[in-house]
Structures are given as structure tokens and as C-alpha cells.
Coordinates of C-alpha atoms in Angstrom, one line a residue:
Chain A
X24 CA 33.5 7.4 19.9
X25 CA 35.8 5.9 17.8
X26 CA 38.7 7.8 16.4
X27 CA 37.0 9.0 13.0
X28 CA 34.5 10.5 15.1
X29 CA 37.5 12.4 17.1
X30 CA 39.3 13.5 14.2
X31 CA 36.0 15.5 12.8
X32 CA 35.5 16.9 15.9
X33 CA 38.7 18.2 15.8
X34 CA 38.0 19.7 12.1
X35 CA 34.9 20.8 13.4
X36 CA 36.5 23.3 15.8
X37 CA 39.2 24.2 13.2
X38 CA 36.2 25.1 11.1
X39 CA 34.3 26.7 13.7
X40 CA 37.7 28.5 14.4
X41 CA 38.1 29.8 11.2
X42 CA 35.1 31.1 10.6
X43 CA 34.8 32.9 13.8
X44 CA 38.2 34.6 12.9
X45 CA 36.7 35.0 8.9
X46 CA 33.3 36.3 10.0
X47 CA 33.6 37.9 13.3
X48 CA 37.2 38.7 14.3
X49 CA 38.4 40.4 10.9
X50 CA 35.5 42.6 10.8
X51 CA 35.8 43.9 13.9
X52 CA 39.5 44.2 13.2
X53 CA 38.8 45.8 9.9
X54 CA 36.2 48.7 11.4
X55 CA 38.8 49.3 14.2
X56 CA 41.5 50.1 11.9
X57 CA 38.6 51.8 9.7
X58 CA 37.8 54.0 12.7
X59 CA 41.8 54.6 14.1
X60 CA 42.3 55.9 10.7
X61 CA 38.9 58.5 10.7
X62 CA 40.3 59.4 14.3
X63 CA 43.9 60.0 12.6
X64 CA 42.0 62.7 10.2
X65 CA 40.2 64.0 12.1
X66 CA 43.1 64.7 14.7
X67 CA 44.9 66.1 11.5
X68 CA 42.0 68.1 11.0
X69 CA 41.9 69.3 14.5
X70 CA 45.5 70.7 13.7
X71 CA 45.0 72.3 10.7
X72 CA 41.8 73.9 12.4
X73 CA 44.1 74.9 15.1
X74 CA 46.5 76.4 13.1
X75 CA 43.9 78.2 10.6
X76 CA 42.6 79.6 14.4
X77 CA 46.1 80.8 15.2
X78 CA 46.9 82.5 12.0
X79 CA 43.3 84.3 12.0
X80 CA 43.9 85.8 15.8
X81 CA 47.3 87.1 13.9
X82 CA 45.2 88.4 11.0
X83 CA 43.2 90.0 13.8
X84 CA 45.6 91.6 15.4
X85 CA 46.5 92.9 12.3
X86 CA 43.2 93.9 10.7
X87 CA 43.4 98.2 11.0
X88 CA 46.9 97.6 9.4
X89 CA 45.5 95.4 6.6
X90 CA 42.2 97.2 6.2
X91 CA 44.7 100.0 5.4
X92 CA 46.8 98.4 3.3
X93 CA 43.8 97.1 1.2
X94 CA 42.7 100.7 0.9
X95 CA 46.3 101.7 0.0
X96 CA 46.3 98.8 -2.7
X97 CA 43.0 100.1 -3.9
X98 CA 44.5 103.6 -4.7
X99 CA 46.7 102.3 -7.2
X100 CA 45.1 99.7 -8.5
X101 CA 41.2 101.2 -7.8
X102 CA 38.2 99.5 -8.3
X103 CA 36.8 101.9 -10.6
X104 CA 38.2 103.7 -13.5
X105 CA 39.3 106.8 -11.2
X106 CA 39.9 109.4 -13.9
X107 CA 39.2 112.0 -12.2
X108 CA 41.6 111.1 -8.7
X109 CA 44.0 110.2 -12.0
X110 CA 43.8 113.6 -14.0
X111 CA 44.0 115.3 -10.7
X112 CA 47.4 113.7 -9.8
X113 CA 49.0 114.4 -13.1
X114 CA 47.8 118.2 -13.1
X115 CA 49.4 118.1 -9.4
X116 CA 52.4 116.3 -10.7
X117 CA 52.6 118.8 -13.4
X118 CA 51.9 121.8 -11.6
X119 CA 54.6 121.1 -8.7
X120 CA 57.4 120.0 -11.3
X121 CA 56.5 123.3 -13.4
X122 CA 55.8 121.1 -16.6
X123 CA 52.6 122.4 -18.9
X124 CA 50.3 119.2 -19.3
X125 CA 49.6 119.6 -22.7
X126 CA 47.2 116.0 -23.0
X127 CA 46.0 112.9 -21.3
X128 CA 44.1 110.6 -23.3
X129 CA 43.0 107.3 -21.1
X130 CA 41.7 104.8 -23.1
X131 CA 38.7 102.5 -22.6
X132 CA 39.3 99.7 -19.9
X133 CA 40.3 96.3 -21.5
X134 CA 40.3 92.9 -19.1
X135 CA 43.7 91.5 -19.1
X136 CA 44.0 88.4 -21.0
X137 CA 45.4 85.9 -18.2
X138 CA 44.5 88.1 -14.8
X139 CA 44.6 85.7 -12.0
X140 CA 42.5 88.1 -11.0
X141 CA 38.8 88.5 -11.8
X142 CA 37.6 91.5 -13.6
X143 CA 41.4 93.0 -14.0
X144 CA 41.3 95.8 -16.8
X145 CA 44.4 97.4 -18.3
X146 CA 43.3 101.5 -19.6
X147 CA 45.7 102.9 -21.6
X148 CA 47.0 106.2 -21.0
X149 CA 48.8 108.5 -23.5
X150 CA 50.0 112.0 -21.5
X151 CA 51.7 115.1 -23.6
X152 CA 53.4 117.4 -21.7
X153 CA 55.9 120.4 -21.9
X154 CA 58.7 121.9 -20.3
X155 CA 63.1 121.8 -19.6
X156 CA 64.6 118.4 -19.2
X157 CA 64.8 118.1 -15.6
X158 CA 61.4 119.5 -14.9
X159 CA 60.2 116.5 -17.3
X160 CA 62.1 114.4 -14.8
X161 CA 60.8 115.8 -12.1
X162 CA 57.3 115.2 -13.6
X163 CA 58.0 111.2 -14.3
X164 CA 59.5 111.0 -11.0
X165 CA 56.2 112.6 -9.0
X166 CA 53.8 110.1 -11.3
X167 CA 55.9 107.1 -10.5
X168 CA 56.6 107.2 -6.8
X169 CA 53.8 105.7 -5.3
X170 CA 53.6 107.6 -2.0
X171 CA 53.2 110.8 -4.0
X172 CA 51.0 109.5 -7.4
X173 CA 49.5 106.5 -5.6
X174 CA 47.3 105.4 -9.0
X175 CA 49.9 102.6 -10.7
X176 CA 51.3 103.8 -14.1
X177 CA 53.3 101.6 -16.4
X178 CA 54.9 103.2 -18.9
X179 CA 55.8 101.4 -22.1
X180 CA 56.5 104.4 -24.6
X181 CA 58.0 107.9 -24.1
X182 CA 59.6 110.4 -26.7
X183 CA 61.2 114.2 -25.6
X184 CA 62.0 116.1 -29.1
X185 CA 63.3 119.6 -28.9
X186 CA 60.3 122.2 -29.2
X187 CA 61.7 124.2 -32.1
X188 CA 59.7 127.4 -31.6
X189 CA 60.6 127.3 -27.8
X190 CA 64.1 125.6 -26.9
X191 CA 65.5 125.0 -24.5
X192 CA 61.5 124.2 -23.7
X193 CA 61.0 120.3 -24.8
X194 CA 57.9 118.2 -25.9
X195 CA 57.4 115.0 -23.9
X196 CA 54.8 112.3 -24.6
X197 CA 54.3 109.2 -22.6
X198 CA 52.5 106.4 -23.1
X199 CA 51.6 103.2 -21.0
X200 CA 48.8 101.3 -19.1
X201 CA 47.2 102.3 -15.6
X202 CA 44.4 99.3 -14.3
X203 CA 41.5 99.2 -12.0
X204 CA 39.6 95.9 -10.6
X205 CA 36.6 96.2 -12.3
X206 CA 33.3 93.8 -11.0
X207 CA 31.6 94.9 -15.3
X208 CA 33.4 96.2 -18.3
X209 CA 31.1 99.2 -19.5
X210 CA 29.7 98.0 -22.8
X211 CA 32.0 99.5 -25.4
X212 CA 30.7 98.0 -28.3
X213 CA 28.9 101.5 -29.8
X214 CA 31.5 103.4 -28.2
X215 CA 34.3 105.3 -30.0
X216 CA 37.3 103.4 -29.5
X217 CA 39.7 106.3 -29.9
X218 CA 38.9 109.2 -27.0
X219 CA 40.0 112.4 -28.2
X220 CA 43.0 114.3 -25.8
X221 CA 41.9 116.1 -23.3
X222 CA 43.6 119.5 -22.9
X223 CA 45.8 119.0 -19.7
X224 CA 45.7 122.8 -18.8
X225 CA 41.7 123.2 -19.0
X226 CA 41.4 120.8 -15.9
X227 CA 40.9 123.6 -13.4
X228 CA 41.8 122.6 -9.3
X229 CA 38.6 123.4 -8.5
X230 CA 36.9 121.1 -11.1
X231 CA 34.0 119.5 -9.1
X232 CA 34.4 115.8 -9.9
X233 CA 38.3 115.7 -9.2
X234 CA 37.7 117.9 -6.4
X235 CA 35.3 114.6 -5.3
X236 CA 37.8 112.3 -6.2
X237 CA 40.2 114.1 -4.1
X238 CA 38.5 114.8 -1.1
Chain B
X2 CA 46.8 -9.9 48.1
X3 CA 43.8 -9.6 46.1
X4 CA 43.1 -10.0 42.6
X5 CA 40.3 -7.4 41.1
X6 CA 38.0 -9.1 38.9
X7 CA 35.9 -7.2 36.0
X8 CA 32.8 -9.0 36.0
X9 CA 31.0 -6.2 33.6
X10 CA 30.6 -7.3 29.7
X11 CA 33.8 -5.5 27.9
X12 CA 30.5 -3.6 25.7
X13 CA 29.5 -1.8 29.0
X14 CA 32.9 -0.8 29.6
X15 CA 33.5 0.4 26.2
X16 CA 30.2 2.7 26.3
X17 CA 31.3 3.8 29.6
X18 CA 34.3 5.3 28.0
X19 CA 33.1 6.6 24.9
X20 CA 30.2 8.6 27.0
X21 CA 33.0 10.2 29.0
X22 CA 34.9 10.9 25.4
X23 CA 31.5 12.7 23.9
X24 CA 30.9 14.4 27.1
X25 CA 34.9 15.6 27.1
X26 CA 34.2 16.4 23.7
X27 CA 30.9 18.5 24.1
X28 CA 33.1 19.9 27.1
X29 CA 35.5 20.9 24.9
X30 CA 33.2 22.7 22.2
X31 CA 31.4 24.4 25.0
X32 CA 34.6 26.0 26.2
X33 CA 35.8 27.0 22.7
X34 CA 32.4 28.8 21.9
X35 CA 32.4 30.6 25.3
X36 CA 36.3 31.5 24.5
X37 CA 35.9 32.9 21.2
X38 CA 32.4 34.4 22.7
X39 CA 34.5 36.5 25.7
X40 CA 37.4 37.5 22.6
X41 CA 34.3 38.5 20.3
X42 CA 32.7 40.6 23.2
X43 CA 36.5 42.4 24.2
X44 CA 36.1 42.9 20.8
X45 CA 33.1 44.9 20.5
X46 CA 34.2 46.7 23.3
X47 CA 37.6 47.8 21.5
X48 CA 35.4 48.7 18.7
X49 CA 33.3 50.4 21.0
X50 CA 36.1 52.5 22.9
X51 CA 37.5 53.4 19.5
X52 CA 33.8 54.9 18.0
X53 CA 33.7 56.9 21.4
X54 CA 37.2 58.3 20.7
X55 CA 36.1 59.3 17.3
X56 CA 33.2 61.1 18.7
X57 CA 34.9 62.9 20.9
X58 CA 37.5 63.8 18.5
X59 CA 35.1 64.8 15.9
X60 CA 33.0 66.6 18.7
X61 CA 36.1 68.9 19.7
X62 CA 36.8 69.2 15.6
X63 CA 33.3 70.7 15.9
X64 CA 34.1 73.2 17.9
X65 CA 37.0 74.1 16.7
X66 CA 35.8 75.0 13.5
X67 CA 32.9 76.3 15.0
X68 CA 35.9 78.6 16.5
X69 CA 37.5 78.9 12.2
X70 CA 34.1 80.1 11.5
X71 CA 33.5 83.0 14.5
X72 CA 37.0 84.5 12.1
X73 CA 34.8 84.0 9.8
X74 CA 35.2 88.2 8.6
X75 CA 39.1 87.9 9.7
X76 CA 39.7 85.1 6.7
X77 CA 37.9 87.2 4.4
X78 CA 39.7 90.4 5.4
X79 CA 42.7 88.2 4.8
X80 CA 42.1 86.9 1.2
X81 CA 41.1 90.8 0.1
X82 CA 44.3 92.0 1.3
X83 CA 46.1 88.7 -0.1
X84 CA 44.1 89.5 -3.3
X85 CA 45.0 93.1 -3.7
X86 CA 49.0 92.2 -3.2
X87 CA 48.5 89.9 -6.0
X88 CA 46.7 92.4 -8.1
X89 CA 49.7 95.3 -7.7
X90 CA 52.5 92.5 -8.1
X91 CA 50.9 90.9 -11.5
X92 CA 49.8 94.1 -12.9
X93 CA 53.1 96.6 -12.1
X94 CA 55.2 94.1 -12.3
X95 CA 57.0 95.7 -15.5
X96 CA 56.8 98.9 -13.7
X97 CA 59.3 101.2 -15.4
X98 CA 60.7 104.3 -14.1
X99 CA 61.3 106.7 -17.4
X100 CA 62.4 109.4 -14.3
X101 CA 65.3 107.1 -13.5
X102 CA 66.1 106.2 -17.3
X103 CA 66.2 110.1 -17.8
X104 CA 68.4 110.9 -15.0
X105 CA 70.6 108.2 -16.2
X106 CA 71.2 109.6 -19.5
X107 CA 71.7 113.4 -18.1
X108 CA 73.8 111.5 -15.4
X109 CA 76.2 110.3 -18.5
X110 CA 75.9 112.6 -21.5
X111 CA 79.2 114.4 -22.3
X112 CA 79.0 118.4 -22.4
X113 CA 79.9 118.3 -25.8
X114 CA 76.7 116.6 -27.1
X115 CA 73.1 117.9 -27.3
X116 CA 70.2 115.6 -28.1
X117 CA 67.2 116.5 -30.1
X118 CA 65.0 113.7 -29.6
X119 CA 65.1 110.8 -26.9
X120 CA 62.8 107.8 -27.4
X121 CA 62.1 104.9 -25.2
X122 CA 60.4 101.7 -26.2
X123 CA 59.6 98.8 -24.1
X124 CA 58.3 95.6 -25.5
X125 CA 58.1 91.2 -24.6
X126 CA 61.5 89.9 -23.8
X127 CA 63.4 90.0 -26.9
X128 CA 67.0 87.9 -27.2
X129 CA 69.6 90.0 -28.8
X130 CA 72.1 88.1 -30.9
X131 CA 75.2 87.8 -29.6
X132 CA 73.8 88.8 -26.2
X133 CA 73.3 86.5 -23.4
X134 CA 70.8 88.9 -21.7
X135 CA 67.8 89.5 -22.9
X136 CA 66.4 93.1 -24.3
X137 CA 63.1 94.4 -23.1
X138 CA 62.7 97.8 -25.0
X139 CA 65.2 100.2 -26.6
X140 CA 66.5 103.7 -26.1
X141 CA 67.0 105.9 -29.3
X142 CA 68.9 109.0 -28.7
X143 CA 69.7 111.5 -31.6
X144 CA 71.3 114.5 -31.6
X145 CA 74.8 116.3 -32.3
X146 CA 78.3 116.0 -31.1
X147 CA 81.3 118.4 -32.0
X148 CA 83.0 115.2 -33.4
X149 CA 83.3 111.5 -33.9
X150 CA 86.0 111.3 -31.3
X151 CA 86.2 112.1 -28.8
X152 CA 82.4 113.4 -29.2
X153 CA 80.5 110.5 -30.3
X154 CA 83.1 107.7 -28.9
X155 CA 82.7 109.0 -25.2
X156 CA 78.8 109.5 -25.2
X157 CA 79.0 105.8 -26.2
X158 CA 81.6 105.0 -23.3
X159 CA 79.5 107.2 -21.0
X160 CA 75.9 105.1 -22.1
X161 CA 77.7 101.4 -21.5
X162 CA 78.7 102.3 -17.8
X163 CA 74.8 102.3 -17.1
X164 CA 73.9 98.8 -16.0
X165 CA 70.3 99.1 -17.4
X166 CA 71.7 100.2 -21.3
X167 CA 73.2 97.2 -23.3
X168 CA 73.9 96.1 -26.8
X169 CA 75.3 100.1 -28.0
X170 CA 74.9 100.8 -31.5
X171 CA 75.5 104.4 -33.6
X172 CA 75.1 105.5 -37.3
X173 CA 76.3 108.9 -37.5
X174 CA 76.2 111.9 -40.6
X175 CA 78.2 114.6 -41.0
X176 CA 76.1 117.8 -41.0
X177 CA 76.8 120.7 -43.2
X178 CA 75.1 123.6 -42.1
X179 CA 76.5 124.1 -39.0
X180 CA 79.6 121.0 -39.3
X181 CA 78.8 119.6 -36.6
X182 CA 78.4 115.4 -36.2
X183 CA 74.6 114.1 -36.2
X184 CA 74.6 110.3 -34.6
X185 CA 71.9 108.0 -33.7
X186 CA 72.3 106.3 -31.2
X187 CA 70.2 103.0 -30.0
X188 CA 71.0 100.9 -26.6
X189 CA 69.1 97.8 -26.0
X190 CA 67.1 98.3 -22.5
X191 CA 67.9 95.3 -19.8
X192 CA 66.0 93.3 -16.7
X193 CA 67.6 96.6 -14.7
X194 CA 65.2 98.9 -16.0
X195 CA 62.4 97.3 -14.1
X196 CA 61.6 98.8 -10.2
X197 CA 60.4 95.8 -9.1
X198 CA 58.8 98.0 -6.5
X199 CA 55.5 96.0 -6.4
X200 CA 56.7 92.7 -6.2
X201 CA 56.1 92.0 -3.0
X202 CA 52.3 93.8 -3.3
X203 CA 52.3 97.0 -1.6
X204 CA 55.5 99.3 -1.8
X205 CA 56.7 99.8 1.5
X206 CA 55.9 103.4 0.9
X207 CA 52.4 102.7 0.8
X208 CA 52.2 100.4 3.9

């Protein structure tokens, strides 16, 4: 064995070296670190499953206090049109503040442009009323405190002129949007866009469908 | 003394040594297969022990969501009420009160002046010039005043102490029937106007 022979021995076993670390030690090198890093996410998984677990034995503990609150949410902004529970509040509002509802006109639902929620509907609503100043006041003031009106009313327009035949008596109008969360928008297509005013003094308390509503 | 004497042929000896070189040599490779043999199998066995870990990670992720899913009702209950919140804080969120505005103006109004219409507008943001606030609606009030001053002048000083009236402007007449002052009045409505009563959801009233 002379010392040609010896040196490509020696290459030999830096070959066979090198491909043991190319062919066998990488690889399993490279699947251990593929596998630390699945154990990483799933451990961060395990956390965020944890946490999700925590905040869900909060939410219930909470639920009768959220169950009402979603049914308290859903009287101002209903799920259906709610005309009825609607016209019954403003004849209440009217008849406590000693105003004379003179009209309501709600309009046809519309879905807001832009709702992060689906099936969000904006109904215009156009109310005529009568009485002093203050009881006109009073009347606003009973519509737009939630915990005695619950439906939500924006107003965007209101006018009080002096009611020649009748002053000090004024003439109020108000007009705005009240919504609902609605899962179809009636077809409206043949319908008359323009409802006519309802008389707000014909409503009687014992009407049956507000009486419904109500109850 | 004695003197060792190789009788062998120098060949022999030379083959001698080169068959303990190979068999050093063969020694050698056997023991470098057998090491990297022993580092491959600790190897497996890391990637073993790791794969076990995984499993039991993933096994106790399992149950865990298995857990998530028994709330199952609770995350739904949860996403309704987060969904209603939103619903009252996007829709009211320009929730006027025209109560509030009234009071306001009866809060202000000189006893010398009597109003015989009061309008209120709101509309978009609008940027007044010469205002650094931003108008969203106006109030027109028209009606009469004894005088210009100190009639007209102190309704006007009276409607600029209210935070939510801005941007005062008047045209005023002189009216001959009666000689009293007619004016016009017109404040531009600002951000104070606005309840902001559902913009966290549900008013607390309501919770």
C-alpha cells in the first residue's frame, strides 16, 4: 500500500463523510427543525385555544346579561319593520307630553349603502304633531331617550311655526330615519313609493296589532 | 551481545507491512461506518422523540378545541351581541337630540323676542369658511324683537354661549304693521349636537 493508495483512502472517507452529512445528517436535521417548528404552532395554537376557552367561560358567565342586552339592542334596532311597537310609542310619547300627533308617515325600508352589517335598512319617518313649546320638548325628549322610546330615531329635519288659528298652540314636523336588521327587503318594485300620512289621533290604545306589538 | 539477522527477502517484509496497512485501513473504514451508523441512529431517535412531542402536542390541541367547540353556542351568543353593538353604534351614530337643541334655545332666548318659526337641518360635514370646525346642519330661527339693540344683538349674544350653535348670522326688516324688528337668524350646528349615546352599542340605560 503505497502512499497513493493512502491518500484516496483518506478522500474516500472525506467523501463518504460528506455524503453521510449531505444525505443523511441534514435531512434528519432539516425534519427536526421542520417538526420543532409544527410543535412551536401548535403550542401557539394551544394558547390561543386556551385563551378563546377562557374568554367563552366569561361569555358564559355572562350569557342572561348578554341574551338581554341583545334583546334590548333588538328593540331599537328590531329585526323587523315594527310599526306597530313604533306608532304605539309615539302615540304614548304624545299622549304623556299632551302634544296632538297630527301624522307619522314611515317610509319603505331602504338597505344602507355601506352597512357592515348585513341586511341593515334605513325607513324614513316623517311625524306632525301639535301642541305649546315645551310640550313639543317634552314630546322629542320621550322619543329620544332610549329607556322610555327604545325603537332608535335619528332625526335629520324638524320645523315648529306658530299655528296662526291657535297660538300660542305650535305646528311641529320632524323628520329622520328609524332602521331594523332585515334578513329580505319586501319587493317594492310595484309599490307606491310615497305612503300617505297616517292620522296620528286615529291610532286608538286598543288597536289590536300595536296592542300585539306591545304586549 | 548478539547481532539479529533478517534472513527473510526484503519483498516478504514489505507485504507483511502493507497487509497490516490495508487491514489498519479497512479497520479504519469499518469504524467510521459504524460511527456515523450510531450518530445516524441517535439521530432517528431525536427525530423520533420530536414526532412524539408533536403528537402529543397536537393530541392535547385536540382536546382543547374539542373544549372551544362544547362553547360552541357561547361564541355565537357572543358574536350576536358583538353584532348588535355594532348595529346601534353605525346606525345612531348621528343620533341628534332636537329635545336638547330646543331646550337650548328656550334656555337662551331673551324675553323681548318671540319666534314664529324654528327650523333645523342636519346634513354631511360641511366646512364653513373661516371656521375651523366643521358644520353638520343649520338652525334657522325667525321671528320678532322689540329692536335691533338691544333686541336682536342680545338674542345673538345669548345663541353664541351655546357650545353646539356656531358661525351666527342675521338679516333683519323693519316691520310696519305692528313696528316691531323681524330678523332671521341662522347658526351653523357643531360635532356638539351629536349624543353619542350609542357609541359604545347599548346606552347604559338600556343595559
Amino acid at each position: 500500500m503505497n502512499r497513493q493508495t493512502l491518500l484516496l483512502s483518506v478522500l474516500g472517507a472525506v467523501l463518504v463523510l460528506v455524503a453521510f452529512y449531505i444525505f443523511l445528517f441534514q435531512p434528519k436535521q432539516d425534519e427536526i427543525a421542520t417538526v420543532r417548528d409544527e410543535i412551536d404552532t401548535t403550542v401557539t395554537l394551544q394558547a390561543a385555544a386556551r385563551n378563546e376557552i377562557q374568554r367563552l367561560q366569561t361569555v358564559r358567565a355572562n350569557a342572561p346579561r348578554l341574551e338581554s342586552q341583545i334583546t334590548s339592542a333588538q328593540a331599537v334596532v328590531p329585526t323587523s319593520n315594527a310599526l306597530p311597537g313604533t306608532l304605539r310609542a309615539l302615540q304614548m310619547a304624545a299622549d304623556d307630553s299632551g302634544v296632538i300627533l297630527t301624522s307619522v308617515a314611515p317610509g319603505r325600508p331602504e338597505l344602507v349603502e355601506g352597512a357592515t352589517v348585513d341586511g341593515l335598512s334605513r325607513l324614513a319617518l316623517s311625524v306632525g304633531f301639535r301642541g305649546s313649546y315645551f310640550q313639543m320638548v317634552d314630546f322629542l325628549r320621550r322619543i329620544e331617550d332610549p329607556a322610555i322610546t327604545a325603537r332608535g330615531i335619528v332625526w335629520d329635519t324638524g320645523s315648529l311655526t306658530k299655528d296662526e288659528a291657535d297660538y300660542p298652540q305650535l305646528v311641529g314636523t320632524v323628520g329622520g330615519s328609524m332602521f331594523a336588521v332585515l334578513e329580505e327587503l319586501p319587493n317594492v318594485a310595484d309599490a307606491d313609493p310615497t305612503p300617505a300620512p297616517t292620522d296620528g289621533e286615529t291610532p286608538a290604545d286598543g288597536e289590536s296589532e300595536a296592542a300585539e306589538e306591545a304586549s | 551481545m548478539s547481532v539479529r539477522v533478517n534472513l527473510l527477502p526484503a519483498e516478504v517484509d514489505a507485504r507483511a507491512r502493507a497487509s497490516r496497512m490495508r487491514a489498519g485501513a479497512g479497520l479504519a473504514g469499518v469504524g467510521l461506518l459504524a460511527a456515523l451508523g450510531v450518530v445516524f441512529v441517535w439521530e432517528n431517535g431525536r427525530v423520533n422523540d420530536v414526532k412524539a412531542e408533536l403528537a402529543a402536542e397536537e393530541q392535547e390541541l385536540a382536546a382543547l378545541q374539542a373544549e372551544v367547540q362544547e362553547f360552541a353556542d357561547y361564541a355565537e351568543l357572543d358574536r350576536r351581541a358583538g353584532d348588535s353593538g355594532e348595529i346601534l353604534a353605525s346606525a345612531l351614530a348621528s343620533d341628534v337630540s332636537f329635545a336638547g337643541l330646543l331646550q337650548d334655545v328656550a334656555a337662551v332666548t331673551p324675553e323681548d323676542v318671540e319666534y314664529t318659526s324654528m327650523t333645523i337641518s342636519l346634513t354631511e360635514p360641511i366646512a364653513s369658511l373661516g371656521d375651523v370646525r366643521p358644520a353638520f346642519g343649520e338652525l334657522t330661527l325667525v321671528g320678532y324683537a322689540l329692536d335691533h339693540a338691544p333686541g336682536v344683538e342680545r338674542l345673538l349674544i345669548e345663541l353664541d354661549k351655546v357650545a353646539a350653535f356656531g358661525d351666527l348670522f342675521f338679516a333683519t326688516g323693519f316691520d310696519d304693521e305692528f313696528g316691531d324688528i323681524t330678523f332671521t337668524v341662522t347658526a351653523d350646528l357643531g360635532p356638539e349636537v351629536f349624543t353619542n349615546r350609542y357609541v359604545d352599542g347599548l346606552p347604559e340605560a338600556l343595559r
